[in-house]
CSV table of C-alpha atoms and ligand atoms in Angstrom, one decimal:
chain,number,residue,atom,x,y,z
F,428,MET,CA,-42.5,40.4,13.0
F,429,ARG,CA,-46.2,41.1,12.0
F,430,VAL,CA,-46.8,41.2,8.2
F,431,THR,CA,-49.9,42.3,6.4
F,432,ILE,CA,-50.3,41.3,2.7
F,433,PHE,CA,-52.7,43.3,0.5
F,434,GLY,CA,-53.6,41.2,-2.5
F,435,ALA,CA,-53.4,37.9,-0.6
F,436,SER,CA,-56.0,36.3,-2.9
F,437,GLY,CA,-53.9,36.9,-6.0
F,438,LEU,CA,-51.1,34.9,-7.7
F,439,LEU,CA,-48.3,36.3,-5.7
F,440,GLY,CA,-50.3,36.8,-2.5
F,441,LYS,CA,-51.2,33.1,-2.3
F,442,ALA,CA,-47.5,32.2,-2.8
F,443,LEU,CA,-46.6,34.6,0.0
F,444,LEU,CA,-49.1,33.1,2.4
F,445,ARG,CA,-47.9,29.6,1.5
F,446,GLU,CA,-44.1,30.4,1.6
F,447,TRP,CA,-44.0,32.7,4.7
F,448,LYS,CA,-42.5,30.3,7.2
F,449,GLY,CA,-41.1,30.9,10.7
F,450,PRO,CA,-42.3,32.8,13.7
F,451,ASP,CA,-43.8,35.8,11.9
F,452,GLU,CA,-47.5,36.6,12.2
F,453,VAL,CA,-48.9,37.0,8.7
F,454,SER,CA,-52.3,38.5,7.8
F,455,GLY,CA,-53.6,38.2,4.2
F,456,LEU,CA,-56.2,40.6,2.8
F,457,SER,CA,-58.3,40.5,-0.4
F,458,SER,CA,-60.4,43.3,-1.8
F,459,HIS,CA,-63.3,42.0,0.3
F,460,ASP,CA,-61.3,42.7,3.5
F,461,ALA,CA,-60.2,46.1,2.4
F,462,ASP,CA,-60.7,47.9,-0.9
F,463,LEU,CA,-57.6,49.9,-1.6
F,464,ARG,CA,-59.8,52.7,-3.1
F,465,ASP,CA,-61.3,53.4,0.3
F,466,PRO,CA,-58.8,55.0,2.7
F,467,ALA,CA,-61.1,54.2,5.7
F,468,GLN,CA,-61.1,50.5,4.9
F,469,VAL,CA,-57.3,50.5,4.4
F,470,ASN,CA,-56.7,52.4,7.6
F,471,ALA,CA,-59.0,50.0,9.5
F,472,ALA,CA,-57.2,47.0,8.1
F,473,VAL,CA,-53.8,48.4,9.1
F,474,GLU,CA,-54.9,49.4,12.5
F,475,ARG,CA,-56.5,45.9,13.1
F,476,THR,CA,-53.4,43.9,11.9
F,477,LYS,CA,-50.7,46.3,13.3
F,478,PRO,CA,-48.0,45.3,10.9
F,479,ASN,CA,-44.3,45.9,11.1
F,480,TRP,CA,-44.2,45.2,7.4
F,481,ILE,CA,-46.8,45.7,4.7
F,482,VAL,CA,-46.5,43.9,1.4
F,483,LEU,CA,-48.6,45.7,-1.2
F,484,ALA,CA,-49.3,43.0,-3.9
F,485,ALA,CA,-52.8,44.1,-4.7
F,486,ALA,CA,-53.4,45.7,-8.0
F,487,TYR,CA,-55.7,45.9,-11.0
F,488,THR,CA,-53.5,43.7,-13.2
F,489,ASP,CA,-55.5,43.3,-16.4
F,490,VAL,CA,-53.1,45.2,-18.7
F,491,ASP,CA,-55.6,45.4,-21.6
F,492,GLY,CA,-58.5,46.1,-19.3
F,493,CYS,CA,-56.6,49.1,-17.9
F,494,GLU,CA,-56.7,50.7,-21.4
F,495,SER,CA,-60.5,50.7,-21.5
F,496,ASN,CA,-60.9,51.5,-17.8
F,497,PRO,CA,-58.1,54.0,-16.9
F,498,GLU,CA,-60.2,55.3,-14.0
F,499,ARG,CA,-60.1,52.0,-12.3
F,500,ALA,CA,-56.3,51.5,-13.1
F,501,PHE,CA,-55.4,54.8,-11.5
F,502,SER,CA,-57.8,54.6,-8.6
F,503,VAL,CA,-56.6,51.1,-7.6
F,504,ASN,CA,-52.9,51.0,-8.7
F,505,ARG,CA,-51.9,54.6,-7.9
F,506,ASP,CA,-54.4,56.1,-5.4
F,507,GLY,CA,-54.9,52.8,-3.6
F,508,ALA,CA,-51.2,52.4,-3.2
F,509,VAL,CA,-51.1,56.0,-1.8
F,510,HIS,CA,-53.8,55.1,0.8
F,511,VAL,CA,-51.7,52.1,1.9
F,512,ALA,CA,-48.5,54.2,2.1
F,513,GLN,CA,-50.3,56.9,4.1
F,514,ALA,CA,-51.5,54.3,6.6
F,515,ALA,CA,-48.0,52.8,6.8
F,516,ALA,CA,-46.5,56.3,7.4
F,517,ARG,CA,-49.0,57.0,10.1
F,518,THR,CA,-48.4,53.7,12.0
F,519,GLY,CA,-44.7,53.4,11.3
F,520,ALA,CA,-45.0,50.2,9.3
F,521,ARG,CA,-42.3,49.4,6.6
F,522,LEU,CA,-43.7,49.0,3.1
F,523,ILE,CA,-42.8,46.8,0.1
F,524,PHE,CA,-44.7,47.8,-3.1
F,525,LEU,CA,-44.9,45.4,-6.1
F,526,SER,CA,-44.3,47.2,-9.3
F,527,SER,CA,-43.7,46.1,-12.9
F,528,ASP,CA,-41.3,46.0,-15.9
F,529,TYR,CA,-44.1,47.8,-17.8
F,530,VAL,CA,-42.9,51.1,-16.2
F,531,PHE,CA,-40.2,51.0,-19.0
F,532,ASP,CA,-40.6,51.7,-22.7
F,533,GLY,CA,-38.7,48.6,-23.8
F,534,VAL,CA,-36.3,50.4,-26.2
F,535,LYS,CA,-33.1,49.3,-24.4
F,536,THR,CA,-31.2,46.2,-25.6
F,537,SER,CA,-29.4,45.5,-22.3
F,538,PRO,CA,-31.1,44.7,-18.9
F,539,TYR,CA,-32.9,47.6,-17.2
F,540,GLU,CA,-31.2,48.9,-14.1
F,541,THR,CA,-33.2,50.3,-11.2
F,542,GLY,CA,-32.1,53.9,-12.0
F,543,ASP,CA,-33.1,53.7,-15.7
F,544,ALA,CA,-35.8,56.3,-16.6
F,545,ARG,CA,-39.4,55.3,-16.4
F,546,ASN,CA,-41.3,55.8,-19.7
F,547,PRO,CA,-44.4,53.6,-19.5
F,548,GLN,CA,-46.3,52.9,-22.8
F,549,SER,CA,-49.6,51.7,-21.3
F,550,VAL,CA,-52.2,52.8,-18.8
F,551,TYR,CA,-51.2,50.0,-16.5
F,552,GLY,CA,-47.5,50.9,-16.7
F,553,ARG,CA,-48.3,54.6,-16.1
F,554,SER,CA,-50.5,53.8,-13.1
F,555,LYS,CA,-47.6,51.8,-11.6
F,556,ALA,CA,-44.9,54.4,-12.5
F,557,GLU,CA,-47.0,57.2,-10.9
F,558,ALA,CA,-47.6,55.0,-7.8
F,559,GLU,CA,-43.8,54.5,-7.4
F,560,LEU,CA,-43.2,58.2,-7.5
F,561,ARG,CA,-46.0,59.0,-5.0
F,562,LEU,CA,-44.8,56.3,-2.6
F,563,ILE,CA,-41.2,57.5,-2.6
F,564,GLU,CA,-42.6,61.0,-1.6
F,565,ILE,CA,-44.7,59.6,1.2
F,566,ILE,CA,-42.2,57.0,2.5
F,567,PRO,CA,-38.7,57.7,1.1
F,568,GLN,CA,-37.3,54.5,2.6
F,569,CYS,CA,-40.0,52.3,1.1
F,570,CYS,CA,-39.0,49.3,-1.0
F,571,ILE,CA,-40.3,49.0,-4.5
F,572,VAL,CA,-39.9,45.5,-6.0
F,573,ARG,CA,-40.3,45.4,-9.8
F,574,THR,CA,-41.0,42.1,-11.2
F,575,SER,CA,-42.2,40.7,-14.6
F,576,TRP,CA,-44.1,37.9,-16.4
F,577,LEU,CA,-45.4,36.3,-13.1
F,578,PHE,CA,-46.6,32.7,-13.2
F,579,GLY,CA,-47.7,30.2,-10.5
F,580,THR,CA,-50.5,27.9,-9.5
F,581,GLY,CA,-52.6,30.5,-7.7
F,582,GLY,CA,-54.5,31.9,-10.7
F,583,LYS,CA,-54.5,32.7,-14.4
F,584,CYS,CA,-51.0,32.9,-15.9
F,585,PHE,CA,-49.2,32.4,-19.2
F,586,PRO,CA,-48.1,28.7,-18.8
F,587,ASP,CA,-51.5,27.7,-17.6
F,588,THR,CA,-53.1,29.3,-20.7
F,589,ILE,CA,-50.6,27.7,-23.0
F,590,LEU,CA,-51.2,24.2,-21.4
F,591,ARG,CA,-55.0,24.6,-21.7
F,592,LEU,CA,-54.8,25.7,-25.4
F,593,ALA,CA,-52.2,23.0,-26.2
F,594,ALA,CA,-54.5,20.4,-24.9
F,595,THR,CA,-57.0,21.1,-27.7
F,596,ARG,CA,-55.0,22.7,-30.6
F,597,PRO,CA,-52.3,21.2,-32.7
F,598,VAL,CA,-50.6,24.6,-33.4
F,599,LEU,CA,-50.2,27.7,-31.3
F,600,ASP,CA,-49.0,31.1,-32.6
F,601,VAL,CA,-47.0,33.1,-30.0
F,602,VAL,CA,-45.2,36.5,-30.2
F,603,ASN,CA,-41.5,36.3,-30.6
F,604,ASP,CA,-40.6,40.0,-30.5
F,605,GLN,CA,-41.2,40.8,-26.8
F,606,ARG,CA,-38.3,39.7,-24.5
F,607,GLY,CA,-38.6,39.5,-20.7
F,608,CYS,CA,-38.0,37.4,-17.6
F,609,PRO,CA,-40.6,34.9,-16.5
F,610,THR,CA,-40.9,34.8,-12.7
F,611,TYR,CA,-42.3,32.0,-10.6
F,612,ALA,CA,-44.5,33.4,-7.8
F,613,THR,CA,-43.0,30.9,-5.3
F,614,ASP,CA,-39.4,32.2,-6.0
F,615,LEU,CA,-40.5,35.8,-5.8
F,616,ALA,CA,-42.4,35.3,-2.6
F,617,ARG,CA,-39.2,33.8,-1.0
F,618,ALA,CA,-37.2,36.8,-2.3
F,619,ILE,CA,-39.7,39.2,-0.8
F,620,MET,CA,-39.5,37.5,2.6
F,621,GLU,CA,-35.7,37.8,2.5
F,622,LEU,CA,-35.9,41.5,1.5
F,623,CYS,CA,-38.2,42.2,4.6
F,624,ARG,CA,-35.8,40.3,6.9
F,625,LYS,CA,-32.9,42.3,5.4
F,626,ASN,CA,-34.7,45.6,5.9
F,627,ALA,CA,-34.6,46.4,2.2
F,628,SER,CA,-35.3,49.9,0.9
F,629,GLY,CA,-35.2,51.6,-2.5
F,630,ILE,CA,-35.9,50.0,-5.9
F,631,VAL,CA,-35.1,46.3,-6.4
F,632,HIS,CA,-35.6,44.3,-9.5
F,633,ALA,CA,-36.6,40.7,-8.7
F,634,THR,CA,-37.1,38.1,-11.4
F,635,ASN,CA,-36.0,34.5,-12.2
F,636,SER,CA,-32.7,34.6,-14.0
F,637,GLY,CA,-32.3,34.3,-17.8
F,638,ASP,CA,-34.7,35.8,-20.3
F,639,CYS,CA,-36.7,34.7,-23.3
F,640,THR,CA,-39.5,35.8,-25.7
F,641,TRP,CA,-43.1,34.6,-25.1
F,642,PHE,CA,-42.6,32.2,-28.0
F,643,GLU,CA,-39.5,30.7,-26.4
F,644,PHE,CA,-41.3,30.5,-23.1
F,645,ALA,CA,-44.3,28.8,-24.8
F,646,ARG,CA,-42.0,26.3,-26.6
F,647,ALA,CA,-40.3,25.4,-23.3
F,648,ILE,CA,-43.7,24.9,-21.6
F,649,VAL,CA,-45.0,22.6,-24.3
F,650,ALA,CA,-41.7,20.7,-24.4
F,651,GLN,CA,-41.4,20.3,-20.6
F,652,ALA,CA,-45.0,19.1,-20.5
F,653,GLY,CA,-44.2,16.6,-23.2
F,654,LEU,CA,-47.0,17.8,-25.5
F,655,PRO,CA,-46.9,17.4,-29.3
F,656,THR,CA,-48.3,20.9,-30.0
F,657,GLU,CA,-46.4,23.0,-32.6
F,658,VAL,CA,-45.5,26.5,-31.4
F,659,ARG,CA,-45.0,29.1,-34.2
F,660,PRO,CA,-43.3,32.5,-33.8
F,661,VAL,CA,-45.4,35.5,-34.8
F,662,SER,CA,-44.9,39.3,-34.4
F,663,THR,CA,-46.7,41.6,-32.0
F,664,GLN,CA,-48.2,43.3,-35.0
F,665,GLN,CA,-49.9,40.0,-36.0
F,666,MET,CA,-51.4,39.6,-32.6
F,667,ALA,CA,-52.8,43.2,-32.0
F,668,ARG,CA,-53.7,43.8,-28.3
F,669,PRO,CA,-55.3,47.0,-26.8
F,670,ALA,CA,-52.2,47.8,-24.6
F,671,SER,CA,-48.7,48.3,-25.9
F,672,ARG,CA,-46.1,46.1,-24.3
F,673,PRO,CA,-42.3,46.8,-24.1
F,674,ALA,CA,-40.4,44.9,-26.8
F,675,TYR,CA,-37.6,44.4,-24.3
F,676,SER,CA,-38.1,44.4,-20.5
F,677,VAL,CA,-35.4,42.3,-19.1
F,678,LEU,CA,-34.7,43.5,-15.5
F,679,SER,CA,-31.1,43.5,-14.2
F,680,ALA,CA,-30.4,41.3,-11.2
F,681,THR,CA,-27.7,43.6,-9.8
F,682,SER,CA,-30.0,45.2,-7.2
F,683,LEU,CA,-31.3,41.8,-5.9
F,684,ARG,CA,-27.7,40.5,-5.7
F,685,GLY,CA,-26.9,43.5,-3.6
F,686,TYR,CA,-29.0,41.9,-0.9
F,687,GLY,CA,-27.3,38.5,-1.4
F,688,ILE,CA,-30.3,37.1,-3.2
F,689,SER,CA,-30.3,35.3,-6.6
F,690,LEU,CA,-33.2,33.5,-8.1
F,691,PRO,CA,-33.0,30.2,-10.1
F,692,THR,CA,-33.3,30.2,-13.9
F,693,TRP,CA,-36.8,30.5,-15.3
F,694,GLN,CA,-36.4,27.0,-16.9
F,695,ASP,CA,-35.8,25.5,-13.4
F,696,ALA,CA,-38.8,27.5,-12.1
F,697,LEU,CA,-41.0,26.2,-14.9
F,698,ARG,CA,-40.0,22.6,-14.1
F,699,ARG,CA,-41.1,23.2,-10.4
F,700,TYR,CA,-44.3,24.9,-11.5
F,701,LEU,CA,-45.3,22.0,-13.7
F,702,GLN,CA,-44.7,19.6,-10.8
F,703,GLU,CA,-46.7,21.8,-8.4
F,704,ARG,CA,-49.5,22.1,-11.0
F,705,ALA,CA,-49.6,18.3,-11.5
F,706,ALA,CA,-49.6,17.5,-7.7
H,948,NAP,N1,-48.9,39.2,-13.0
H,948,NAP,C1,-47.8,39.7,-13.6
H,948,NAP,O1,-47.3,39.2,-14.6
H,948,NAP,C2,-47.1,40.9,-12.9
H,948,NAP,C3,-45.9,41.4,-13.5
H,948,NAP,C4,-45.3,42.5,-12.9
H,948,NAP,C5,-45.8,43.0,-11.7
H,948,NAP,N2,-46.9,42.5,-11.2
H,948,NAP,C6,-47.4,43.0,-9.9
H,948,NAP,O2,-47.3,42.1,-8.9
H,948,NAP,C7,-48.4,42.2,-8.0
H,948,NAP,C8,-49.1,40.9,-7.8
H,948,NAP,O3,-49.6,40.5,-9.1
H,948,NAP,P1,-50.6,39.2,-9.2
H,948,NAP,O4,-50.4,38.7,-10.6
H,948,NAP,O5,-50.4,38.3,-8.0
H,948,NAP,O6,-52.0,39.9,-9.2
H,948,NAP,P2,-53.4,39.2,-9.3
H,948,NAP,O7,-53.3,37.7,-9.3
H,948,NAP,O8,-54.2,39.8,-10.4
H,948,NAP,O9,-54.1,39.6,-7.9
H,948,NAP,C9,-54.5,40.9,-7.6
H,948,NAP,C10,-54.8,41.0,-6.2
H,948,NAP,O10,-55.2,42.4,-6.0
H,948,NAP,C11,-56.4,42.4,-5.3
H,948,NAP,N3,-57.1,43.6,-5.6
H,948,NAP,C12,-57.5,44.0,-6.9
H,948,NAP,N4,-58.2,45.2,-6.8
H,948,NAP,C13,-58.3,45.5,-5.5
H,948,NAP,C14,-58.8,46.6,-4.7
H,948,NAP,N5,-59.5,47.6,-5.3
H,948,NAP,N6,-58.6,46.6,-3.4
H,948,NAP,C15,-57.9,45.6,-2.8
H,948,NAP,N7,-57.4,44.6,-3.4
H,948,NAP,C16,-57.5,44.5,-4.7
H,948,NAP,C17,-57.1,41.2,-5.7
H,948,NAP,O11,-58.1,40.9,-4.7
H,948,NAP,P3,-59.5,40.1,-5.1
H,948,NAP,O12,-59.1,38.7,-5.3
H,948,NAP,O13,-60.4,40.3,-3.9
H,948,NAP,O14,-60.0,40.8,-6.3
H,948,NAP,C18,-56.0,40.2,-5.7
H,948,NAP,O15,-55.7,39.7,-4.4
H,948,NAP,C19,-49.2,43.3,-8.5
H,948,NAP,O16,-48.9,44.5,-7.9
H,948,NAP,C20,-48.9,43.4,-10.0
H,948,NAP,O17,-49.1,44.7,-10.5
H,948,NAP,C21,-47.6,41.4,-11.7
């Protein structure tokens, strides 16, 4: 199997390149190899690498930045994804598209199922939701993998920020009214490989199991790292940010289980992340 990964220089992309074992031929592309906004560059990359599967993990992921730069959000996240889907459709490649829990509004109080209505509350979420709809039109059998709260050693992420701040501050204030599923890039990368091998299609929710608030996540990070820093719960209102985030964006594991895949708890994933970070 030949696999082409768009977004290979990102958090998930690096984990995919690291974890993709076996006989497959894997090509990783950054924005320097092919800018998603330019269909000619996307087509040339797909024609050069001749993939059976494309994993589209590239995106403009700065959720607050998307609010002040919606043109970039839509041109990369929606239009760029369309360019990749068109190249995939033309060459017959299968497509896995990475999407987000932020396509939901967060008003539910039980885990979001794949069929629940999209109602994004931010520019980033809207760009992902619109991309999903366009991709399903272009390639009805494409696979949309929604994930959430990604962390890993390949770039900036929440645990890394908490550990850096905790090294110099005795107290950290962290929001306690947004609940979601932290997801370790290594575990998600393994799930994506499995989904390719199982010829997955349709929408799949893929996160580590269990859920927490950012405060609970931060408290676990500090505790597992053995730091004395106090973590205090605060409200979203107290920590105003440009983009609105869902209060509840726990993704149900039912669709992933349908492929015989289940991911470890986020606490176990955090332990392995801290080991990997220290190595
Ligand atoms: N991070 C999260 O918490 C989270 C949560 C839910 C869903 N997701 C989704 O999961 C996927 C992977 O996220 P991530 O955290 O690994 O992202 P990331 O670390 O921010 O990496 C983004 C990747 O996209 C590439 N990229 C950005 N603009 C591009 C462009 N115009 N053309 C081509 N490539 C471009 C970057 O390439 P350069 O390095 O060359 O700029 C980089 O490889 C994304 O689709 C994201 O929306 C992420």
